[in-house]
């Protein structure tokens, strides 16, 4: 029997791309609770600790004003099997103690699937009389159709386990239908990451991230980049790079041509490159750091949300292998070159500003040079990417709970 007087939602975060997806949910819960007559929601946040560095985790909680996690499972880095197993092992007692009505998982990282699986199995334990929570997956239905990608497996499994599937784009509806997921479970609500972007865009715009990075870099390496204080936000003649996919950075055969190509592109357009810890370690191991001219490529530590957004707002081009950045650039009408052979975010290519070039150096360079020369496609903002996705999600969840209570 469900408690008709309140609703407990437990949200899971683990890795960097999760934080900006949970921030607007926390805010939507507060707004919901402020509405007289609404079913009060108790929101519990669990951080698995998959990402643990200040710059990969804590900074996002501060900047995005996410409530401090009620639990941190401190799993850290390990092989996929060990990391997933440790999350499951440490999450089960938390779930048993808290008895949430709804478990909210986001995106496609190991934490997402591990916690969804624990929740699915919680009432199979002989000793437990606990009813399992409804499992809600935010960003459901995205498919790259590339099963070599660990995230693709996480997406397929999480969707198969979920009771409520919240989708960001129409293509996802078809993918879920093809996989036999009943349409009644699926809700097209828009994109929570765009909620966060809209909420923080003005603040990011006010920061002089570029100026600060350039000054620090020039002082550190003793060379002039030409990206001086005269480069104002919104008018930047620079590109932004991010790289972290294991398939792109874990072997010299994959990473070295990409870095060599970035070096060539940087002769035409200076680049700012906040480097993921995995990529930094491999660049050092493969001797690739020195390939990038410090007068043309500024390598930084991973950046916080506001600094990164500030850079993207002013960039003339983004080169990335990330998922979420493809969506953010589409929303902002900034050209994005995706250094992958496929994407799970099809709408960013068909309607947005995203170019899928794979890792073919010629294709990557040609597309970059076209964009630098001003030959670029104009995108449109996808349907329901309007800043209200989180409110829609909370509305669906609370209605579903009200129905279950009444049943
Ligand atoms: C994970 C996600 C990926 C997401 C990415 C964002 C999975 C399968 N992958 O990949 O989908 O796009 O996060 O970053 O869940 N490290 C640190 N500090 C940290 C975190 C990681 O130094 O705070 C280093 C460790 O050396 C670690 C490596 O980065 O071994 C990779 O971290 P891991 O969480 O395993 O995967 P990501 O590549 O970050």
Coordinates of C-alpha atoms and ligand atoms in Angstrom, one line a residue:
X1 CA 0.0 0.0 0.0
X2 CA 1.4 3.4 -0.9
X3 CA 1.4 6.3 1.6
X4 CA -1.2 8.7 0.4
X5 CA 0.2 11.6 2.6
X6 CA 3.6 12.1 1.0
X7 CA 5.8 10.9 -1.8
X8 CA 9.5 10.0 -1.4
X9 CA 11.7 10.3 -4.5
X10 CA 15.3 9.1 -4.4
X11 CA 17.6 10.5 -7.1
X12 CA 20.9 8.8 -8.1
X13 CA 23.9 10.7 -9.3
X14 CA 27.3 9.3 -9.9
X15 CA 29.3 10.8 -12.7
X16 CA 29.8 14.4 -14.0
X17 CA 27.1 14.3 -16.7
X18 CA 24.5 13.3 -14.1
X19 CA 24.8 16.4 -11.9
X20 CA 23.3 18.9 -14.4
X21 CA 20.4 16.5 -14.9
X22 CA 19.5 16.2 -11.2
X23 CA 19.9 19.9 -10.4
X24 CA 16.6 21.0 -12.1
X25 CA 14.8 18.0 -10.7
X26 CA 15.7 19.2 -7.2
X27 CA 14.5 22.7 -8.1
X28 CA 11.2 21.3 -9.6
X29 CA 10.6 19.4 -6.4
X30 CA 11.0 22.6 -4.3
X31 CA 8.5 24.4 -6.6
X32 CA 6.1 21.5 -6.4
X33 CA 6.3 21.5 -2.6
X34 CA 5.7 25.3 -2.5
X35 CA 2.3 24.7 -4.3
X36 CA -0.5 24.6 -1.8
X37 CA -2.5 21.4 -1.9
X38 CA 0.2 19.3 -3.7
X39 CA 1.3 15.9 -2.4
X40 CA 4.5 16.8 -0.4
X41 CA 7.7 15.3 -1.9
X42 CA 10.6 14.1 0.2
X43 CA 13.7 14.2 -2.0
X44 CA 16.6 12.0 -1.1
X45 CA 19.9 12.3 -3.2
X46 CA 22.4 9.4 -3.4
X47 CA 25.8 10.0 -4.9
X48 CA 27.5 6.8 -5.8
X49 CA 31.0 8.5 -5.9
X50 CA 31.8 7.2 -9.4
X51 CA 33.3 10.6 -9.9
X52 CA 35.1 11.9 -6.9
X53 CA 37.5 14.7 -7.8
X54 CA 36.4 18.2 -6.7
X55 CA 36.5 19.4 -10.3
X56 CA 34.5 16.4 -11.5
X57 CA 31.9 16.4 -8.7
X58 CA 31.8 18.8 -5.7
X59 CA 32.1 21.9 -7.8
X60 CA 28.9 21.0 -9.7
X61 CA 27.0 20.6 -6.5
X62 CA 28.1 24.1 -5.4
X63 CA 27.5 25.8 -8.7
X64 CA 24.2 24.2 -9.5
X65 CA 23.0 24.4 -5.9
X66 CA 22.2 20.7 -5.8
X67 CA 21.3 19.7 -2.2
X68 CA 24.2 17.9 -0.5
X69 CA 23.8 14.2 -1.1
X70 CA 22.1 12.4 1.8
X71 CA 24.4 9.4 1.0
X72 CA 27.8 9.0 -0.7
X73 CA 28.7 5.5 -1.6
X74 CA 32.4 6.4 -2.4
X75 CA 32.8 3.7 -5.0
X76 CA 35.5 5.6 -7.1
X77 CA 37.2 4.2 -10.2
X78 CA 37.5 0.5 -11.0
X79 CA 36.9 -1.9 -13.8
X80 CA 33.3 -1.8 -15.1
X81 CA 32.4 -5.1 -13.3
X82 CA 33.9 -4.0 -10.0
X83 CA 32.5 -0.5 -10.1
X84 CA 29.0 -1.7 -11.0
X85 CA 29.1 -4.5 -8.4
X86 CA 30.3 -2.1 -5.7
X87 CA 27.6 0.4 -6.4
X88 CA 25.0 -2.4 -6.2
X89 CA 26.4 -3.8 -3.0
X90 CA 26.6 -0.4 -1.3
X91 CA 23.3 0.9 -2.6
X92 CA 21.1 -2.0 -1.5
X93 CA 21.2 -1.2 2.2
X94 CA 20.4 2.5 1.5
X95 CA 17.4 1.5 -0.6
X96 CA 16.2 -0.9 2.2
X97 CA 16.6 1.8 4.8
X98 CA 14.9 4.6 2.9
X99 CA 12.0 2.9 1.2
X100 CA 11.5 5.4 -1.6
X101 CA 8.3 5.4 -3.7
X102 CA 10.2 6.3 -6.8
X103 CA 13.8 5.8 -7.8
X104 CA 15.0 8.4 -10.4
X105 CA 18.0 7.5 -12.5
X106 CA 19.5 9.7 -15.2
X107 CA 21.5 9.2 -18.4
X108 CA 23.6 6.2 -19.2
X109 CA 26.6 5.8 -16.8
X110 CA 27.4 2.7 -14.7
X111 CA 25.7 4.2 -11.6
X112 CA 22.4 4.5 -13.6
X113 CA 22.1 0.8 -14.5
X114 CA 23.5 -0.5 -11.2
X115 CA 21.0 1.3 -9.1
X116 CA 18.1 0.5 -11.4
X117 CA 19.0 -3.2 -11.2
X118 CA 19.2 -3.1 -7.4
X119 CA 15.7 -1.5 -7.2
X120 CA 14.3 -4.1 -9.6
X121 CA 15.5 -6.9 -7.5
X122 CA 14.9 -5.5 -4.0
X123 CA 11.7 -7.4 -3.3
X124 CA 13.1 -10.8 -4.4
X125 CA 15.1 -11.1 -1.2
X126 CA 13.4 -13.7 1.0
X127 CA 13.9 -11.6 4.1
X128 CA 12.5 -8.4 2.6
X129 CA 8.8 -7.6 2.5
X130 CA 9.6 -4.3 0.8
X131 CA 7.6 -3.2 -2.2
X132 CA 10.0 -2.1 -4.9
X133 CA 10.0 1.6 -5.9
X134 CA 8.8 2.7 -9.3
X135 CA 11.9 3.2 -11.5
X136 CA 12.0 6.3 -13.5
X137 CA 14.6 6.9 -16.2
X138 CA 15.4 10.4 -17.4
X139 CA 16.9 10.5 -20.9
X140 CA 15.3 7.2 -21.9
X141 CA 15.3 5.8 -25.4
X142 CA 18.5 7.3 -26.8
X143 CA 20.3 4.7 -29.0
X144 CA 23.6 4.9 -30.8
X145 CA 23.1 1.3 -32.1
X146 CA 26.7 0.7 -31.1
X147 CA 27.0 -2.1 -28.6
X148 CA 30.7 -1.6 -28.2
X149 CA 29.9 1.6 -26.3
X150 CA 29.4 0.8 -22.5
X151 CA 26.8 3.5 -22.3
X152 CA 24.6 1.8 -25.0
X153 CA 24.4 -1.3 -22.9
X154 CA 23.6 0.8 -19.8
X155 CA 20.8 2.6 -21.8
X156 CA 19.2 -0.6 -23.1
X157 CA 19.2 -2.3 -19.7
X158 CA 18.0 0.7 -17.8
X159 CA 15.1 1.3 -20.1
X160 CA 14.1 -2.4 -19.9
X161 CA 14.0 -2.1 -16.1
X162 CA 12.1 1.2 -15.9
X163 CA 8.4 1.8 -15.2
X164 CA 8.5 5.5 -16.3
X165 CA 10.6 6.5 -19.3
X166 CA 11.2 10.2 -19.8
X167 CA 12.4 11.0 -23.3
X168 CA 14.0 14.1 -24.8
X169 CA 13.4 13.6 -28.5
X170 CA 11.0 11.9 -30.9
X171 CA 13.5 9.4 -32.2
X172 CA 13.6 7.9 -28.8
X173 CA 9.9 7.0 -29.0
X174 CA 10.5 4.9 -32.0
X175 CA 13.5 3.1 -30.5
X176 CA 11.5 2.2 -27.4
X177 CA 8.6 1.0 -29.5
X178 CA 11.0 -1.2 -31.5
X179 CA 12.2 -2.7 -28.2
X180 CA 8.7 -3.6 -27.2
X181 CA 8.4 -1.1 -24.3
X182 CA 4.7 -0.3 -23.7
X183 CA 3.9 3.2 -24.9
X184 CA 2.0 3.9 -21.6
X185 CA 5.3 3.9 -19.8
X186 CA 6.8 6.5 -22.0
X187 CA 6.6 10.3 -21.6
X188 CA 8.0 12.8 -24.0
X189 CA 8.9 15.7 -21.6
X190 CA 11.8 17.5 -23.1
X191 CA 15.4 17.8 -21.9
X192 CA 16.4 18.4 -18.3
X193 CA 19.9 19.4 -19.3
X194 CA 18.4 22.3 -21.2
X195 CA 16.5 23.3 -18.1
X196 CA 19.8 23.7 -16.3
X197 CA 21.4 25.5 -19.2
X198 CA 18.5 28.0 -19.4
X199 CA 18.7 28.5 -15.6
X200 CA 22.4 29.3 -15.6
X201 CA 23.0 30.9 -19.0
X202 CA 22.9 34.5 -17.8
X203 CA 25.3 33.8 -14.9
X204 CA 27.7 32.0 -17.3
X205 CA 27.5 34.9 -19.7
X206 CA 28.6 37.3 -17.0
X207 CA 31.8 35.4 -16.3
X208 CA 35.0 36.2 -18.1
X209 CA 36.2 32.6 -18.2
X210 CA 38.1 33.1 -21.4
X211 CA 40.1 36.1 -20.2
X212 CA 41.0 34.3 -16.9
X213 CA 42.1 31.1 -18.6
X214 CA 44.2 33.0 -21.2
X215 CA 45.9 35.1 -18.5
X216 CA 46.7 32.1 -16.3
X217 CA 47.9 30.1 -19.2
X218 CA 50.1 32.8 -20.6
X219 CA 51.7 33.4 -17.2
X220 CA 52.3 29.7 -16.8
X221 CA 53.8 28.9 -20.2
X222 CA 55.3 32.3 -20.9
X223 CA 53.9 32.5 -24.5
X224 CA 51.3 34.9 -26.0
X225 CA 48.3 33.2 -27.5
X226 CA 46.7 36.2 -29.2
X227 CA 43.5 35.4 -27.3
X228 CA 43.8 38.6 -25.2
X229 CA 41.3 40.5 -23.1
X230 CA 40.0 42.0 -26.4
X231 CA 38.2 38.7 -27.1
X232 CA 34.8 39.4 -25.6
X233 CA 32.3 36.6 -24.7
X234 CA 30.0 35.9 -27.6
X235 CA 32.5 37.1 -30.1
X236 CA 35.2 34.6 -29.5
X237 CA 37.4 33.4 -32.3
X238 CA 38.3 30.2 -30.7
X239 CA 37.1 26.6 -30.5
X240 CA 36.5 24.4 -27.5
X241 CA 37.6 20.7 -27.3
X242 CA 36.6 17.9 -25.1
X243 CA 37.7 14.2 -25.4
X244 CA 37.1 11.4 -23.0
X245 CA 35.6 8.3 -24.7
X246 CA 37.7 5.2 -24.0
X247 CA 37.4 4.3 -27.8
X248 CA 39.1 7.7 -28.6
X249 CA 41.6 8.1 -25.8
X250 CA 42.7 4.7 -24.5
X251 CA 45.0 3.6 -27.2
X252 CA 47.8 5.5 -29.1
X253 CA 46.2 4.3 -32.4
X254 CA 43.0 6.2 -31.6
X255 CA 44.3 9.2 -29.5
X256 CA 47.4 10.2 -31.5
X257 CA 45.7 11.0 -34.8
X258 CA 43.1 13.0 -33.0
X259 CA 45.7 15.1 -31.2
X260 CA 47.7 15.5 -34.4
X261 CA 44.6 16.7 -36.1
X262 CA 43.7 19.1 -33.3
X263 CA 47.2 20.5 -33.7
X264 CA 46.5 21.2 -37.4
X265 CA 43.1 22.7 -36.8
X266 CA 44.6 25.0 -34.2
X267 CA 46.8 26.7 -36.8
X268 CA 43.6 28.1 -38.1
X269 CA 41.6 28.6 -34.9
X270 CA 43.0 28.7 -31.3
X271 CA 41.6 26.0 -29.1
X272 CA 40.7 25.7 -25.4
X273 CA 40.9 22.1 -24.3
X274 CA 39.7 21.3 -20.7
X275 CA 41.2 17.8 -20.3
X276 CA 39.4 14.9 -18.7
X277 CA 41.6 13.0 -16.2
X278 CA 41.4 9.8 -18.3
X279 CA 42.6 11.8 -21.4
X280 CA 45.3 13.7 -19.5
X281 CA 46.8 10.4 -18.2
X282 CA 46.8 8.9 -21.6
X283 CA 48.3 11.9 -23.4
X284 CA 51.1 11.8 -20.9
X285 CA 51.6 8.1 -21.3
X286 CA 51.6 8.3 -25.1
X287 CA 53.9 11.4 -25.2
X288 CA 51.3 13.6 -26.9
X289 CA 51.2 16.6 -24.7
X290 CA 54.1 18.3 -26.5
X291 CA 52.3 17.9 -29.9
X292 CA 50.0 20.8 -29.1
X293 CA 51.5 24.3 -29.5
X294 CA 50.9 26.2 -26.3
X295 CA 50.5 29.4 -28.3
X296 CA 47.5 27.8 -30.1
X297 CA 46.0 25.3 -27.7
X298 CA 45.3 26.0 -24.1
X299 CA 45.0 22.9 -22.0
X300 CA 43.2 23.3 -18.7
X301 CA 42.0 21.2 -15.8
X302 CA 38.4 20.0 -16.1
X303 CA 36.1 23.1 -15.8
X304 CA 33.0 23.6 -13.7
X305 CA 29.6 24.0 -15.3
X306 CA 29.5 27.8 -15.4
X307 CA 33.0 28.2 -16.8
X308 CA 32.5 25.6 -19.5
X309 CA 29.1 27.1 -20.5
X310 CA 30.8 30.5 -20.6
X311 CA 33.4 29.2 -23.0
X312 CA 30.8 27.5 -25.3
X313 CA 28.6 30.6 -25.4
X314 CA 31.5 32.5 -27.0
X315 CA 33.0 29.7 -29.2
X316 CA 32.8 29.6 -32.9
X317 CA 33.2 25.8 -32.9
X318 CA 33.1 22.9 -30.5
X319 CA 34.9 19.6 -31.1
X320 CA 33.8 16.8 -28.8
X321 CA 33.1 13.2 -28.2
X322 CA 30.6 13.9 -25.3
X323 CA 26.9 13.2 -25.5
X324 CA 25.4 16.2 -23.6
X325 CA 27.6 18.8 -25.3
X326 CA 26.0 17.8 -28.7
X327 CA 22.6 18.9 -27.2
X328 CA 23.9 22.0 -25.5
X329 CA 25.5 23.3 -28.7
X330 CA 22.4 22.6 -30.7
X331 CA 20.3 24.6 -28.2
X332 CA 22.9 27.5 -28.3
X333 CA 23.3 27.4 -32.1
X334 CA 27.0 26.8 -31.8
X335 CA 28.5 24.4 -34.5
X336 CA 29.6 21.1 -33.0
X337 CA 31.8 18.5 -34.6
X338 CA 31.3 15.1 -32.9
X339 CA 34.4 12.9 -33.0
X340 CA 32.4 9.7 -33.1
X341 CA 31.1 7.3 -35.8
X342 CA 27.6 7.4 -34.3
X343 CA 25.4 9.4 -31.9
X344 CA 22.5 8.4 -29.7
X345 CA 21.3 12.1 -30.0
X346 CA 20.0 11.9 -33.6
X347 CA 18.0 15.1 -33.4
X348 CA 21.2 17.2 -32.9
X349 CA 22.3 16.1 -36.4
X350 CA 19.0 16.1 -38.2
X351 CA 17.7 19.4 -36.8
X352 CA 20.6 20.9 -34.8
X353 CA 24.1 22.2 -35.4
X354 CA 25.9 18.9 -34.9
X355 CA 28.2 17.3 -37.5
X356 CA 29.0 13.6 -37.1
X357 CA 32.4 13.2 -38.6
X358 CA 33.7 10.0 -37.0
X359 CA 37.4 10.0 -36.3
X360 CA 38.5 10.3 -40.0
X361 CA 41.2 13.1 -39.8
X362 CA 40.4 14.5 -43.2
X363 CA 36.6 14.7 -42.6
X364 CA 37.3 16.3 -39.2
X365 CA 39.6 18.9 -40.6
X366 CA 37.5 19.7 -43.7
X367 CA 34.4 20.2 -41.6
X368 CA 36.3 22.4 -39.1
X369 CA 37.8 24.5 -41.9
X370 CA 34.3 25.0 -43.5
X371 CA 32.9 26.2 -40.2
X372 CA 35.8 28.5 -39.5
X373 CA 35.2 30.0 -43.0
X374 CA 31.6 30.6 -42.1
X375 CA 30.1 27.7 -44.1
X376 CA 27.9 26.1 -41.5
X377 CA 24.4 24.8 -41.1
X378 CA 21.8 26.6 -39.0
X379 CA 19.9 24.5 -36.5
X380 CA 16.5 24.7 -34.8
X381 CA 15.8 24.1 -31.2
X382 CA 14.1 20.6 -30.8
X383 CA 10.5 20.4 -29.5
X384 CA 10.0 20.8 -25.7
X385 CA 13.6 21.9 -25.1
X386 CA 12.0 24.9 -23.3
X387 CA 13.3 24.8 -19.7
X388 CA 10.2 23.0 -18.3
X389 CA 11.2 19.3 -18.6
X390 CA 11.8 18.8 -14.9
X391 CA 8.5 20.3 -13.9
X392 CA 6.8 17.9 -16.4
X393 CA 8.6 15.0 -14.9
X394 CA 7.6 15.8 -11.3
X395 CA 4.0 16.3 -12.5
X396 CA 3.9 12.8 -14.2
X397 CA 5.5 11.2 -11.2
X398 CA 3.2 12.7 -8.7
X399 CA 0.1 11.9 -10.8
X400 CA 1.2 8.3 -11.1
X401 CA 1.7 8.1 -7.4
X402 CA -1.7 9.7 -6.7
X403 CA -3.3 7.0 -9.0
X404 CA -1.5 4.2 -7.2
X405 CA -2.6 5.5 -3.8
X406 CA -6.2 5.7 -5.0
X407 CA -6.1 2.2 -6.5
Ligands
LIG1 C1 32.1 8.1 -17.2 C2 30.9 7.5 -17.9 C3 30.7 8.3 -19.3 C4 30.6 9.7 -19.1 C5 31.8 10.2 -18.3 C6 31.9 11.7 -18.1 C7 30.4 5.1 -17.6 C8 30.5 3.8 -18.3 N1 31.0 6.1 -18.2 O1 33.2 7.8 -18.0 O2 29.5 7.8 -19.8 O3 30.5 10.4 -20.3 O4 31.9 9.5 -17.1 O5 33.1 12.0 -17.5 O6 29.8 5.3 -16.6 N2 38.9 9.9 -12.8 C9 39.5 10.8 -12.0 N3 38.6 11.6 -11.2 C10 37.3 11.4 -11.2 C11 36.7 10.5 -12.0 C12 37.5 9.8 -12.9 O7 40.7 11.0 -11.9 O8 36.6 12.1 -10.4 C13 39.8 9.2 -13.7 C14 40.1 7.8 -13.2 O9 41.5 7.6 -13.5 C15 39.2 6.9 -13.9 C16 39.0 7.6 -15.2 O10 39.1 9.0 -14.9 O11 39.8 5.6 -14.0 C17 37.7 7.2 -15.8 O12 36.6 7.5 -14.9 P1 35.3 6.5 -15.0 O13 34.3 7.0 -14.1 O14 35.7 5.1 -15.0 O15 34.8 6.8 -16.5 P2 34.7 8.0 -17.4 O16 35.7 7.8 -18.5 O17 34.8 9.3 -16.6

